[in-house]
mmCIF file with all atom_site columns, C-alpha atoms in Angstrom:
data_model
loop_
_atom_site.group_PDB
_atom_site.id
_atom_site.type_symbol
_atom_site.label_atom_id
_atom_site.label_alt_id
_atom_site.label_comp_id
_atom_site.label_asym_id
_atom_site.label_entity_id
_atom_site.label_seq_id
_atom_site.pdbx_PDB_ins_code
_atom_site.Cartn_x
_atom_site.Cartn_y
_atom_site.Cartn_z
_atom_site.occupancy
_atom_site.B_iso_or_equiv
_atom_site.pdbx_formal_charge
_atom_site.auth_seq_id
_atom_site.auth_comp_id
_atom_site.auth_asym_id
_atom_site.auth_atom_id
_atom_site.pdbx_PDB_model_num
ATOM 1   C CA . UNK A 1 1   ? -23.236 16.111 29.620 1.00 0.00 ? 178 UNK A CA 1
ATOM 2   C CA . UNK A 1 2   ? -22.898 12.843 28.176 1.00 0.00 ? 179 UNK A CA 1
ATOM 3   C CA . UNK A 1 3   ? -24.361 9.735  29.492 1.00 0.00 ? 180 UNK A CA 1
ATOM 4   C CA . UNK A 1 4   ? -22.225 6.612  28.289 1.00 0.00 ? 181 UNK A CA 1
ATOM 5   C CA . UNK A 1 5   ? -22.480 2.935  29.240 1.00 0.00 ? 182 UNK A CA 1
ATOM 6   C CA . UNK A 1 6   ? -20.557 0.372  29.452 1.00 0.00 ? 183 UNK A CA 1
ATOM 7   C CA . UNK A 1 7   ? -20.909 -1.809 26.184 1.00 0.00 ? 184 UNK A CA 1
ATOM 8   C CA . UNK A 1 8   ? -20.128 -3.745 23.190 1.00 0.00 ? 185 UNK A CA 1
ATOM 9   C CA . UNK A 1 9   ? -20.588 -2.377 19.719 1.00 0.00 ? 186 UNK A CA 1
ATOM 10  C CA . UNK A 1 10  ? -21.203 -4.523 16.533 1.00 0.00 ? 187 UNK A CA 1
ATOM 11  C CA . UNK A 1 11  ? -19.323 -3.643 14.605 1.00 0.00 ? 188 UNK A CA 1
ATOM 12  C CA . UNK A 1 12  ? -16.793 -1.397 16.214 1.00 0.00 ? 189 UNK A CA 1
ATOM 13  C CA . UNK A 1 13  ? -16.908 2.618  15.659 1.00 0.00 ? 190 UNK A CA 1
ATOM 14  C CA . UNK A 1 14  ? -13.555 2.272  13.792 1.00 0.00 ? 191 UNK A CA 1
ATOM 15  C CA . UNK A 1 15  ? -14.717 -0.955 11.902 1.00 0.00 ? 192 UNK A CA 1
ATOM 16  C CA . UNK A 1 16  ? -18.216 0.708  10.655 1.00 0.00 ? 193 UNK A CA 1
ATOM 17  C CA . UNK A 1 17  ? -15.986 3.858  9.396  1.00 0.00 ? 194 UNK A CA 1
ATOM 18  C CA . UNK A 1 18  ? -13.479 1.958  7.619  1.00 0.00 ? 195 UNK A CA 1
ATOM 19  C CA . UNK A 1 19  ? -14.918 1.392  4.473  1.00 0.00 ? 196 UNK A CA 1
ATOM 20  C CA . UNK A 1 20  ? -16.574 4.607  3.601  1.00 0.00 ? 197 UNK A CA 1
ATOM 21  C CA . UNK A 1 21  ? -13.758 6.186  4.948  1.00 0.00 ? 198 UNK A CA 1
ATOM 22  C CA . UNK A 1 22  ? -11.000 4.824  2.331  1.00 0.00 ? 199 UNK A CA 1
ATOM 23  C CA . UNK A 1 23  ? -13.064 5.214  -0.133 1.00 0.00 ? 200 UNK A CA 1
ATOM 24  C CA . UNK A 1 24  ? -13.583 8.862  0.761  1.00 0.00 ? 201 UNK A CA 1
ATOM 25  C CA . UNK A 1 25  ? -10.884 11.546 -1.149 1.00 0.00 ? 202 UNK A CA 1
ATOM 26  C CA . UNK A 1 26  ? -9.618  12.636 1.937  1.00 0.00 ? 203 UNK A CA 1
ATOM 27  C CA . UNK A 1 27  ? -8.002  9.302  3.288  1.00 0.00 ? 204 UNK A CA 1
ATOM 28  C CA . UNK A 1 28  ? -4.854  9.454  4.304  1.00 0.00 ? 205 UNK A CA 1
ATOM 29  C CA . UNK A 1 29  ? -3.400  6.171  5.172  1.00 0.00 ? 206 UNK A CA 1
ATOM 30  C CA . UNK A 1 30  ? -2.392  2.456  4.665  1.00 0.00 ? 207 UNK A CA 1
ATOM 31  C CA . UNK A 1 31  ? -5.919  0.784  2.967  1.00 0.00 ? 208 UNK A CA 1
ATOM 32  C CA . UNK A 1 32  ? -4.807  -2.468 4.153  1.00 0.00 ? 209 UNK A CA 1
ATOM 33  C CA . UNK A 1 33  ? -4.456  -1.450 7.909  1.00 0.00 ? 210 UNK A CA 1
ATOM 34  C CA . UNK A 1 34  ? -7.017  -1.361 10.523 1.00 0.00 ? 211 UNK A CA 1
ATOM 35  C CA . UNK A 1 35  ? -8.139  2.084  11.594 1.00 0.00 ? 212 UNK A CA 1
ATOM 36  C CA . UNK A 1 36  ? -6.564  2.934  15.511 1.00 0.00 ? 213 UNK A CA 1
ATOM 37  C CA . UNK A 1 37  ? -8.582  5.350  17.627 1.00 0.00 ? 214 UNK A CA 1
ATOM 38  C CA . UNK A 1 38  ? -6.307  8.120  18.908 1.00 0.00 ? 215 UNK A CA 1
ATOM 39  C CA . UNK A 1 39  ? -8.729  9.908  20.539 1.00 0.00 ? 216 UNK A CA 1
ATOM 40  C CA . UNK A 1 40  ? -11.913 11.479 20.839 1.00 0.00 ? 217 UNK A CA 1
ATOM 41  C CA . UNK A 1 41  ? -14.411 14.080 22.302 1.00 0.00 ? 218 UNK A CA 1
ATOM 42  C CA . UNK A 1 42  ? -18.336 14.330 22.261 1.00 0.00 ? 219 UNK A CA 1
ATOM 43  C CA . UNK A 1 43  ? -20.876 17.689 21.935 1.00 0.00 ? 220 UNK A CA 1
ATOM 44  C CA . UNK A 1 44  ? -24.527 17.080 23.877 1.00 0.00 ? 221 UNK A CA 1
ATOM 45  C CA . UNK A 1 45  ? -27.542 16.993 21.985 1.00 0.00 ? 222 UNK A CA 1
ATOM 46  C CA . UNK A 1 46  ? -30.227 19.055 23.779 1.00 0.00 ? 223 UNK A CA 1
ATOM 47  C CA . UNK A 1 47  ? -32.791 16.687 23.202 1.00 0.00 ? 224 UNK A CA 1
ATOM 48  C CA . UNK A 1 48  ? -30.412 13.784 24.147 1.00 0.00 ? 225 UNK A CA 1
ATOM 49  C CA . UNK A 1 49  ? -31.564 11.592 21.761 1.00 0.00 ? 226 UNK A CA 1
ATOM 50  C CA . UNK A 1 50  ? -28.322 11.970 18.763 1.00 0.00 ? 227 UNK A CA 1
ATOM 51  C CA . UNK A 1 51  ? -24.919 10.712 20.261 1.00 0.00 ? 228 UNK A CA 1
ATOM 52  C CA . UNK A 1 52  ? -22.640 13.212 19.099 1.00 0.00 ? 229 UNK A CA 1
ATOM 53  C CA . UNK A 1 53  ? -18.908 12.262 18.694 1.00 0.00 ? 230 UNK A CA 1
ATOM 54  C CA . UNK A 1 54  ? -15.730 13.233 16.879 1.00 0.00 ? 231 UNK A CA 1
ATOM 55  C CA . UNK A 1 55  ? -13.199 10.598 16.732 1.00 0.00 ? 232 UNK A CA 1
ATOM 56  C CA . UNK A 1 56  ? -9.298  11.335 15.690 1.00 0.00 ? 233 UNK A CA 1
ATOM 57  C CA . UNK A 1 57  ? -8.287  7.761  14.085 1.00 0.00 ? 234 UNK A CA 1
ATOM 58  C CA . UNK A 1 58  ? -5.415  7.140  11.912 1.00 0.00 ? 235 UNK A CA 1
ATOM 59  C CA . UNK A 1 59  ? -4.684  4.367  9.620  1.00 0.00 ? 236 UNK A CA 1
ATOM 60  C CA . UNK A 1 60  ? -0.966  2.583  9.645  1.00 0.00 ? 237 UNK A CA 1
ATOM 61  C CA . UNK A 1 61  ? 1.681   5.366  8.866  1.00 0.00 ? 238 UNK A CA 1
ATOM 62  C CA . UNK A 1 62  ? -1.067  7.687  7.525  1.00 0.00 ? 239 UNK A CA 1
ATOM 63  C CA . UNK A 1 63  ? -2.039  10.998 9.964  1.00 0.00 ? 240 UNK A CA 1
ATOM 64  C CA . UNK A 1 64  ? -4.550  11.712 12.167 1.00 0.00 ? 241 UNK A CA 1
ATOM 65  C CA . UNK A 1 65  ? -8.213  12.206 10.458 1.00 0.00 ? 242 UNK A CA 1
ATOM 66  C CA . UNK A 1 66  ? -11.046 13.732 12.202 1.00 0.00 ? 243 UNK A CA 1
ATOM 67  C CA . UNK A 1 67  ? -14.468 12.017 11.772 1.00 0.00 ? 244 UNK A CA 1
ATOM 68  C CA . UNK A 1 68  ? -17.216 13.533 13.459 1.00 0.00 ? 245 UNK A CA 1
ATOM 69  C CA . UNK A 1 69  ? -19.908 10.531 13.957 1.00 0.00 ? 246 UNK A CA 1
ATOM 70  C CA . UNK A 1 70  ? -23.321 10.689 14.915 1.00 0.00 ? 247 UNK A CA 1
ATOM 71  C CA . UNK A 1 71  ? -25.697 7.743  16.652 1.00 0.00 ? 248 UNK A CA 1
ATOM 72  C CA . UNK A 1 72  ? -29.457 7.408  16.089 1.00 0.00 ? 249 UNK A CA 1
ATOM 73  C CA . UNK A 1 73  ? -32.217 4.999  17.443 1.00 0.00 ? 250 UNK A CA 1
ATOM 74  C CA . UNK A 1 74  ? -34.218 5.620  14.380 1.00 0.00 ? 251 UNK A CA 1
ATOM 75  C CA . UNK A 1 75  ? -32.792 6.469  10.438 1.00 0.00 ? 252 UNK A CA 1
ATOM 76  C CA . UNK A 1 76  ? -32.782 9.843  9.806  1.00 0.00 ? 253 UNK A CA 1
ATOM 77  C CA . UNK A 1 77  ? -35.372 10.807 7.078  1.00 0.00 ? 254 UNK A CA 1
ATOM 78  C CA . UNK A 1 78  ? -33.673 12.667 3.918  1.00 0.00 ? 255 UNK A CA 1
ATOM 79  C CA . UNK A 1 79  ? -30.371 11.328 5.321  1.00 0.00 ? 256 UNK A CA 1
ATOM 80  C CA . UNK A 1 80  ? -29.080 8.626  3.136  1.00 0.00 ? 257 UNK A CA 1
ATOM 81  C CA . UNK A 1 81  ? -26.487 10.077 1.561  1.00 0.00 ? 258 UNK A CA 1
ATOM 82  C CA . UNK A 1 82  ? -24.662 10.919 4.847  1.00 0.00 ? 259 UNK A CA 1
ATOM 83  C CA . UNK A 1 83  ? -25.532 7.140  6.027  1.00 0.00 ? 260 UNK A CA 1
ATOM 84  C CA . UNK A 1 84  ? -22.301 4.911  6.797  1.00 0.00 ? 261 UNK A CA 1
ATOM 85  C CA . UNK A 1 85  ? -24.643 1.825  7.849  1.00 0.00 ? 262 UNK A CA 1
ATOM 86  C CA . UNK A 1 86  ? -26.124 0.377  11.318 1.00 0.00 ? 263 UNK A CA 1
ATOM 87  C CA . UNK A 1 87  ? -24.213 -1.166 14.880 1.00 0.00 ? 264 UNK A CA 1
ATOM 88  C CA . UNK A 1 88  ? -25.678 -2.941 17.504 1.00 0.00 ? 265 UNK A CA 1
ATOM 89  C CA . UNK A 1 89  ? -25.512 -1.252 20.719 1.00 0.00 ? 266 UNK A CA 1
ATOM 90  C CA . UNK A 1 90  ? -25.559 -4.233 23.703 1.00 0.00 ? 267 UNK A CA 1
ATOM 91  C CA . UNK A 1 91  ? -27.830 -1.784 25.396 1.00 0.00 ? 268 UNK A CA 1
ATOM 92  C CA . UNK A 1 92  ? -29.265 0.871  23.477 1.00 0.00 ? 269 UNK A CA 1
ATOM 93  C CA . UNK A 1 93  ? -29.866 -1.592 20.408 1.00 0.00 ? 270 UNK A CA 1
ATOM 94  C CA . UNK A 1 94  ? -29.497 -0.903 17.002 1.00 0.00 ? 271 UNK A CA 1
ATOM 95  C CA . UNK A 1 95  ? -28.230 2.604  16.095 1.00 0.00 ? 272 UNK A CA 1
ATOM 96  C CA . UNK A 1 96  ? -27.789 4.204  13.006 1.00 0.00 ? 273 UNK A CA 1
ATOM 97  C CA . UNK A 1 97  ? -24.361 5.938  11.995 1.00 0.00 ? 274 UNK A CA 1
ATOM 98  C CA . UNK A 1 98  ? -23.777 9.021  10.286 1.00 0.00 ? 275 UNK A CA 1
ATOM 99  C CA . UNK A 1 99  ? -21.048 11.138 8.917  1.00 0.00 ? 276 UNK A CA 1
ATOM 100 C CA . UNK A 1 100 ? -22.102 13.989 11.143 1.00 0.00 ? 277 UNK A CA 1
ATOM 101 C CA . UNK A 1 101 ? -21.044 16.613 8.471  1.00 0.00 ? 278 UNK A CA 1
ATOM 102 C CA . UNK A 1 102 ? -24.390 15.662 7.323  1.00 0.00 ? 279 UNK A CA 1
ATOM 103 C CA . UNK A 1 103 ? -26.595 15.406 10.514 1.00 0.00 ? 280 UNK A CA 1
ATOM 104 C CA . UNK A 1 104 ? -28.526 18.708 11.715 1.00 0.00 ? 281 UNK A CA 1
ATOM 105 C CA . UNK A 1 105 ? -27.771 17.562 15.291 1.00 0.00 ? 282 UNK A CA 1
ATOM 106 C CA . UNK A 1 106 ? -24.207 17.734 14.347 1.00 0.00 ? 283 UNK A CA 1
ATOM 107 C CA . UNK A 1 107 ? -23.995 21.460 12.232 1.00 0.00 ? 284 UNK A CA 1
ATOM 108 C CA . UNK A 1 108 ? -26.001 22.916 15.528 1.00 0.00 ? 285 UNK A CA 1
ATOM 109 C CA . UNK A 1 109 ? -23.923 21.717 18.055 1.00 0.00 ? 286 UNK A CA 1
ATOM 110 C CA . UNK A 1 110 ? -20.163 22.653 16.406 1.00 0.00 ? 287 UNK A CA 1
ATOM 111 C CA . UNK A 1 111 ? -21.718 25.844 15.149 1.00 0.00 ? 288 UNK A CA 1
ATOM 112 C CA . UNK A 1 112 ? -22.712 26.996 18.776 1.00 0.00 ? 289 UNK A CA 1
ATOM 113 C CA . UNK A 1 113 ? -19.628 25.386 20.474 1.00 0.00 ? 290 UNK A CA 1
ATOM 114 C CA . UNK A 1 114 ? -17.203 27.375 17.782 1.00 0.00 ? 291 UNK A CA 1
ATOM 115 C CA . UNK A 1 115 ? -20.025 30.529 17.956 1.00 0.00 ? 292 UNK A CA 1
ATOM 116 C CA . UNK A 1 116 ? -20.512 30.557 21.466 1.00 0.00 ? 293 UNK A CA 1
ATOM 117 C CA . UNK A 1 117 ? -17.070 29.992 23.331 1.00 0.00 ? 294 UNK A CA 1
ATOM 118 C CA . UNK A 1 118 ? -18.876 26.160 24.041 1.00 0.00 ? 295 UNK A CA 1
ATOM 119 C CA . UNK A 1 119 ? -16.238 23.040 25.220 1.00 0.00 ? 296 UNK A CA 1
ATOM 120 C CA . UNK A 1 120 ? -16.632 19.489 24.693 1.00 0.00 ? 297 UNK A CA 1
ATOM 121 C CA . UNK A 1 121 ? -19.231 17.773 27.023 1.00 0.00 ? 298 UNK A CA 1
ATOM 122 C CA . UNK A 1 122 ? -18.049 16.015 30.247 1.00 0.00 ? 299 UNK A CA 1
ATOM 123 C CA . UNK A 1 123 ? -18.326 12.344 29.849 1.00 0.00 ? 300 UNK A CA 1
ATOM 124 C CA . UNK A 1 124 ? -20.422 9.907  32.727 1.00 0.00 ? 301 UNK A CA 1
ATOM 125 C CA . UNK A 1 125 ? -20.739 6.065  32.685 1.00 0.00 ? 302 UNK A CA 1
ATOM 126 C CA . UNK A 1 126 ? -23.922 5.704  34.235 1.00 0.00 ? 303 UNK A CA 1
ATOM 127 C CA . UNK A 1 127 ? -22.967 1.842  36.451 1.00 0.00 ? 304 UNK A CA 1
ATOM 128 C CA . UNK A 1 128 ? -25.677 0.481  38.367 1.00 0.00 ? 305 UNK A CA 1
ATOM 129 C CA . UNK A 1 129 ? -27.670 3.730  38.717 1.00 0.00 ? 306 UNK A CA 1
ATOM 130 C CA . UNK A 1 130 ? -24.765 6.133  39.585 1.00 0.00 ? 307 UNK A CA 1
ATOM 131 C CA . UNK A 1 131 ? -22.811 8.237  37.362 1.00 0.00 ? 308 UNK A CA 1
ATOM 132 C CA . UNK A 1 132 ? -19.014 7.917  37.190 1.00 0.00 ? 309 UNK A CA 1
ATOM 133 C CA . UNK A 1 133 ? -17.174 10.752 35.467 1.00 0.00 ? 310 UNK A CA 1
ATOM 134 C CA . UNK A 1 134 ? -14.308 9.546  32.731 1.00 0.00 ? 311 UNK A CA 1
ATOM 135 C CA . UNK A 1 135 ? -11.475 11.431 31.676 1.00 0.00 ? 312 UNK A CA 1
ATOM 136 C CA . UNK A 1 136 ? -11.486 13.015 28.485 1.00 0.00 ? 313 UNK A CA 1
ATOM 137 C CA . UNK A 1 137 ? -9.398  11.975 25.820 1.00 0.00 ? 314 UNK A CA 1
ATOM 138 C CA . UNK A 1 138 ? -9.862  15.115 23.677 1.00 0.00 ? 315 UNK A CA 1
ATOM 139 C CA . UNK A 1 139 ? -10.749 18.535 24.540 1.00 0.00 ? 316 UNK A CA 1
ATOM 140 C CA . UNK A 1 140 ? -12.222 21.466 21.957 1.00 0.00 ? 317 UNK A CA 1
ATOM 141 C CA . UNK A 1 141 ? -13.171 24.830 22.468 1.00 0.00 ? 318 UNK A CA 1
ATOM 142 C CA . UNK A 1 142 ? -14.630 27.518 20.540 1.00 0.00 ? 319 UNK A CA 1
ATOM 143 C CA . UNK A 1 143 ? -13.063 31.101 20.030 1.00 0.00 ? 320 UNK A CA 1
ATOM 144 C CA . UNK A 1 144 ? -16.614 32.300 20.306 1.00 0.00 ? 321 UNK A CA 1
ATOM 145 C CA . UNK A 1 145 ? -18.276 34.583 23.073 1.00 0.00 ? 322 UNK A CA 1
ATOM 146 C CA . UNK A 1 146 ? -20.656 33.284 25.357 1.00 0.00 ? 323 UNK A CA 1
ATOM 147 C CA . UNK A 1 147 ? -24.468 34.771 24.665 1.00 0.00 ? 324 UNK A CA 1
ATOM 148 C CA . UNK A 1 148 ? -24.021 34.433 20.641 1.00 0.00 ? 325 UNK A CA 1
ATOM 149 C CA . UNK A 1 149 ? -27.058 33.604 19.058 1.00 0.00 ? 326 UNK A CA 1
ATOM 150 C CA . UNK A 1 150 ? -28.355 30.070 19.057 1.00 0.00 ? 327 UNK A CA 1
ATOM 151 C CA . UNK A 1 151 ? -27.766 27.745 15.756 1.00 0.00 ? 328 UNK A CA 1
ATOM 152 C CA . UNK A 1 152 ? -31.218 25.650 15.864 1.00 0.00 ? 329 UNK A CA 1
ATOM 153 C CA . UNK A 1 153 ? -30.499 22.202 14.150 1.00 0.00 ? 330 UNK A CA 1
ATOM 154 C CA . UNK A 1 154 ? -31.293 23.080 10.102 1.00 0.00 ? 331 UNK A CA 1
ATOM 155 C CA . UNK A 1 155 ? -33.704 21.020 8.193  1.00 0.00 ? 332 UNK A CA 1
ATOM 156 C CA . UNK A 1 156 ? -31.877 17.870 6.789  1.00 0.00 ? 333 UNK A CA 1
ATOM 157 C CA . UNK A 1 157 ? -33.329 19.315 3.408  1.00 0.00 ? 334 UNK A CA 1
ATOM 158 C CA . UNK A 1 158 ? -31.435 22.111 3.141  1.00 0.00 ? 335 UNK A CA 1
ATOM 159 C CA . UNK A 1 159 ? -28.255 20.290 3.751  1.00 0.00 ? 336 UNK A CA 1
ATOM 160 C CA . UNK A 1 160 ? -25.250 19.981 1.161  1.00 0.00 ? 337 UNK A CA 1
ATOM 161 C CA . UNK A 1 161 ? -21.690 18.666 1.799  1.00 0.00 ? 338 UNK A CA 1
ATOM 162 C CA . UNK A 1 162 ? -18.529 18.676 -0.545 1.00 0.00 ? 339 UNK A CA 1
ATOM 163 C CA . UNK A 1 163 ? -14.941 17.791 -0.049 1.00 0.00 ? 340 UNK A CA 1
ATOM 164 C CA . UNK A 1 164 ? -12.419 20.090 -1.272 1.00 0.00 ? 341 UNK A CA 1
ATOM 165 C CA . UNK A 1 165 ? -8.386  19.268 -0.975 1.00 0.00 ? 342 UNK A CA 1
ATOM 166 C CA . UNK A 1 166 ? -8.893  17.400 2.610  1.00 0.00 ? 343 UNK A CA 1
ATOM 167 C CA . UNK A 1 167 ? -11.281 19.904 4.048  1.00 0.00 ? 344 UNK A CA 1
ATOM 168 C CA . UNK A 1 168 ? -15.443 19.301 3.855  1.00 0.00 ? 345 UNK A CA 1
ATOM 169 C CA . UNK A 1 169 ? -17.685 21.663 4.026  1.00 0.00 ? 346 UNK A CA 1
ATOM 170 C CA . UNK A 1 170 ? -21.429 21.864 5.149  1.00 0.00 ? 347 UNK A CA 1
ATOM 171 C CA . UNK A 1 171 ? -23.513 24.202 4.410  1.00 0.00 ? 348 UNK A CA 1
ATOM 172 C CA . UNK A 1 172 ? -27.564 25.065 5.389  1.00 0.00 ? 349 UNK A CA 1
ATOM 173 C CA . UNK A 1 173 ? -29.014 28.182 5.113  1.00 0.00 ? 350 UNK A CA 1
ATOM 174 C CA . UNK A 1 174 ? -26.416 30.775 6.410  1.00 0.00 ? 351 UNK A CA 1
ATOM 175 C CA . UNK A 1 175 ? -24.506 28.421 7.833  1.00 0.00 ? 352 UNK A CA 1
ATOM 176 C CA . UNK A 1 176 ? -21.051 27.045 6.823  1.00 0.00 ? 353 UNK A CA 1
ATOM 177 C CA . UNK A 1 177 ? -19.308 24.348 8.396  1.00 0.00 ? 354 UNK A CA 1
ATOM 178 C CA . UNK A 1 178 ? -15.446 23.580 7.393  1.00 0.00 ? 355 UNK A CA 1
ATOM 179 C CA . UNK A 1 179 ? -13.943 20.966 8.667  1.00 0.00 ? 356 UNK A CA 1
ATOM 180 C CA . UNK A 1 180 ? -10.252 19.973 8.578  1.00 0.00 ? 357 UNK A CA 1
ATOM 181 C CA . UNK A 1 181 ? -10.277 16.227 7.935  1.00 0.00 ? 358 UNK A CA 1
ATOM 182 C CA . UNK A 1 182 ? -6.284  16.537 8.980  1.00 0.00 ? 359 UNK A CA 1
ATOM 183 C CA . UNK A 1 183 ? -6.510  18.654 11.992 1.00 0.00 ? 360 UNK A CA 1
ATOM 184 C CA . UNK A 1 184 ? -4.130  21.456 11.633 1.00 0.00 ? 361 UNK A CA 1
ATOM 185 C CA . UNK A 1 185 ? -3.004  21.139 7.779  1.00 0.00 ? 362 UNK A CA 1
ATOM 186 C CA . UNK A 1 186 ? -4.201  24.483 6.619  1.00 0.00 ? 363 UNK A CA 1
ATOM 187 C CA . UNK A 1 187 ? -5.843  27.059 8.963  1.00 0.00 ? 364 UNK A CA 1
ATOM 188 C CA . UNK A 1 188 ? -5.191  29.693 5.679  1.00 0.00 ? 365 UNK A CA 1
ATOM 189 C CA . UNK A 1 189 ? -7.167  27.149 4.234  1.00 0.00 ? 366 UNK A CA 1
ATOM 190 C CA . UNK A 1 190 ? -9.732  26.157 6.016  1.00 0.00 ? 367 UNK A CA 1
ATOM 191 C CA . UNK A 1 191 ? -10.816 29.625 6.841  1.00 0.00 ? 368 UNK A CA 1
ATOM 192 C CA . UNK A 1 192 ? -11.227 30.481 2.919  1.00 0.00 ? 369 UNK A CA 1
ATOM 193 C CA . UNK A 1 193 ? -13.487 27.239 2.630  1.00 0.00 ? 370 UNK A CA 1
ATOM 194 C CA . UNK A 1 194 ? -15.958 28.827 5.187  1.00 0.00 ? 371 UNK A CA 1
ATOM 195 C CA . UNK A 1 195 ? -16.035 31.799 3.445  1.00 0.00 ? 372 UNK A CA 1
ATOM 196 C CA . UNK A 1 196 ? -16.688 35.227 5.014  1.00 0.00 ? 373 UNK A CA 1
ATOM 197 C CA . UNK A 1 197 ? -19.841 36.182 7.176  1.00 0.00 ? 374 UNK A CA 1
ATOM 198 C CA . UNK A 1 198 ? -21.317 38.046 9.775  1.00 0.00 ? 375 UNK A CA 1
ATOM 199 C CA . UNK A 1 199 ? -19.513 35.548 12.130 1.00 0.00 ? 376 UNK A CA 1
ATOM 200 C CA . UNK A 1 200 ? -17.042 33.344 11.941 1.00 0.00 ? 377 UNK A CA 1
ATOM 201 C CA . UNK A 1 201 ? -15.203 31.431 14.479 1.00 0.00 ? 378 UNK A CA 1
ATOM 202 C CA . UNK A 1 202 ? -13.065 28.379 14.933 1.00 0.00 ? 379 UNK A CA 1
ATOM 203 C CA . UNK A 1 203 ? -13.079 25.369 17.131 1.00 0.00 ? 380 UNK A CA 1
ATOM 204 C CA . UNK A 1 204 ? -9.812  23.963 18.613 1.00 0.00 ? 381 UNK A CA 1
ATOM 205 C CA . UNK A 1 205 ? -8.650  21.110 19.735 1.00 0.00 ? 382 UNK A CA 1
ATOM 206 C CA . UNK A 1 206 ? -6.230  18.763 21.245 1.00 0.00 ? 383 UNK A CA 1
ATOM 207 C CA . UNK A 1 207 ? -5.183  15.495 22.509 1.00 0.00 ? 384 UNK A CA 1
ATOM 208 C CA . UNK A 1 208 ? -2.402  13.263 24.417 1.00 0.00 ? 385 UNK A CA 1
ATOM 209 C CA . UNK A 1 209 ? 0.658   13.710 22.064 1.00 0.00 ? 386 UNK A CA 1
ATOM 210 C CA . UNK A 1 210 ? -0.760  16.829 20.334 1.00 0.00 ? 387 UNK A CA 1
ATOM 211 C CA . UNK A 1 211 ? -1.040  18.952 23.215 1.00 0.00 ? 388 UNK A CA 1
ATOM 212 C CA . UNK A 1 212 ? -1.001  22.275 21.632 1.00 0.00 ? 389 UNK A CA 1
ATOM 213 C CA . UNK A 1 213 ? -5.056  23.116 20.114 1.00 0.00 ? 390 UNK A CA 1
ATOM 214 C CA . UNK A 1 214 ? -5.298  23.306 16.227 1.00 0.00 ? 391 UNK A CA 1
ATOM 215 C CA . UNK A 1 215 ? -8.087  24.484 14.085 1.00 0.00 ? 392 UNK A CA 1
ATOM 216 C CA . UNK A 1 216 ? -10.445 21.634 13.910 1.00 0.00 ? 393 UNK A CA 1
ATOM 217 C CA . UNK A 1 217 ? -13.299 23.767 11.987 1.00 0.00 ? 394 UNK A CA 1
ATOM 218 C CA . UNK A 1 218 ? -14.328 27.024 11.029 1.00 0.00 ? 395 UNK A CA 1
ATOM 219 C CA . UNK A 1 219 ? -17.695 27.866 11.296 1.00 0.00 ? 396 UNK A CA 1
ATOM 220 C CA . UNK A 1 220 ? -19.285 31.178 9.352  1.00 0.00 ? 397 UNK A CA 1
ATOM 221 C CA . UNK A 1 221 ? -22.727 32.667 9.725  1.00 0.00 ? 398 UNK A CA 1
ATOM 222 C CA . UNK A 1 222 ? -24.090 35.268 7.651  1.00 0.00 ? 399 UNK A CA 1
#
């Protein structure tokens, strides 16, 4: 479950990502437009302390990108590199913004929803005490079976990102993360990135407009 509230962000999600995003090789878009959000869908953090969320945004004529984002109340130490600055929250305060490609929180959460046959999280607004459910805009799923073994969250140490031809890839450990930063461009693709393992499994996804799922990410485990 996640627990939103009613806000105001400063700046914006889409106005904190725009920067590091055009400058990023995968961009695909008009750099003088304004990103639009198209969509989006969240994973839970069991500790509940990371926000966890993968926005679809596209920029003038350009296609739909997906940018997983994560939310901190505190930086996240050996993180930098993954750091795209800071918004303030009108009622959690200041949080901290990560691409989530580099986040532990992030890798454990898509691994076990693409490993373990996981879904999105249902969404609350929590309004003077009570909890009112909101529609999803998104919905993902993983082609895993239920009871796989758990992904714990990885050391941020043992982290390490790269971008090949629109598709980034995290790895830790025995763990691979690839991402399509185009949903849908190149499942041939994005399943050589991951490489082969043990396991591997995708995560699928779709949206108003888009309503049949594409391969959002592959995930591999040795």
């Amino acid at each position: 479950m996640a627990l939103l509230h009613k806000s105001e962000l400063t700046p914006s999600k889409t106005e904190i990502l725009a920067d590091w995003a055009r400058a990023q090789p995968w961009f695909d878009g008009d750099p003088e437009r304004d990103f639009d959000k198209v969509a989006a869908f969240r994973f839970d953090d069991p500790e509940g302390r990371v926000g966890i969320e993968t926005l679809f945004v596209s920029a003038g004529a350009g296609p739909v990108l997906q940018v997983p984002l994560t939310y901190r109340d505190t930086a996240l130490a050996g993180g930098e590199a993954w750091l795209l600055g800071t918004m303030e929250h009108s009622v959690l305060g200041t949080r901290f913004v990560y691409d989530a490609l580099g986040d532990p929180a992030y890798l454990a959460a898509v691994a076990n929803a693409a490993l373990g046959g996981g879904v999105q999280a249902d969404e609350f607004y929590e309004i003077d005490g009570a909890r009112v459910p909101r529609e999803p805009t998104a919905v993902a799923a993983g082609s895993g079976a239920a009871g796989s073994r758990e992904v714990t969250a990885p050391d941020v140490a043992a982290v390490a990102t790269r971008d090949d031809d629109g598709i980034t890839v995290a790895s830790a450990g025995d763990l691979r993360v690839a991402l399509a930063r185009v949903p849908g461009a190149d499942a041939a693709a994005l399943a050589a990135a991951a490489g082969t393992g043990a396991e591997r499994e995708v995560l699928s996804g779709s949206w108003q407009g888009h309503d049949e799922p594409m391969t959002l990410v592959v995930v591999a485990r040795d």
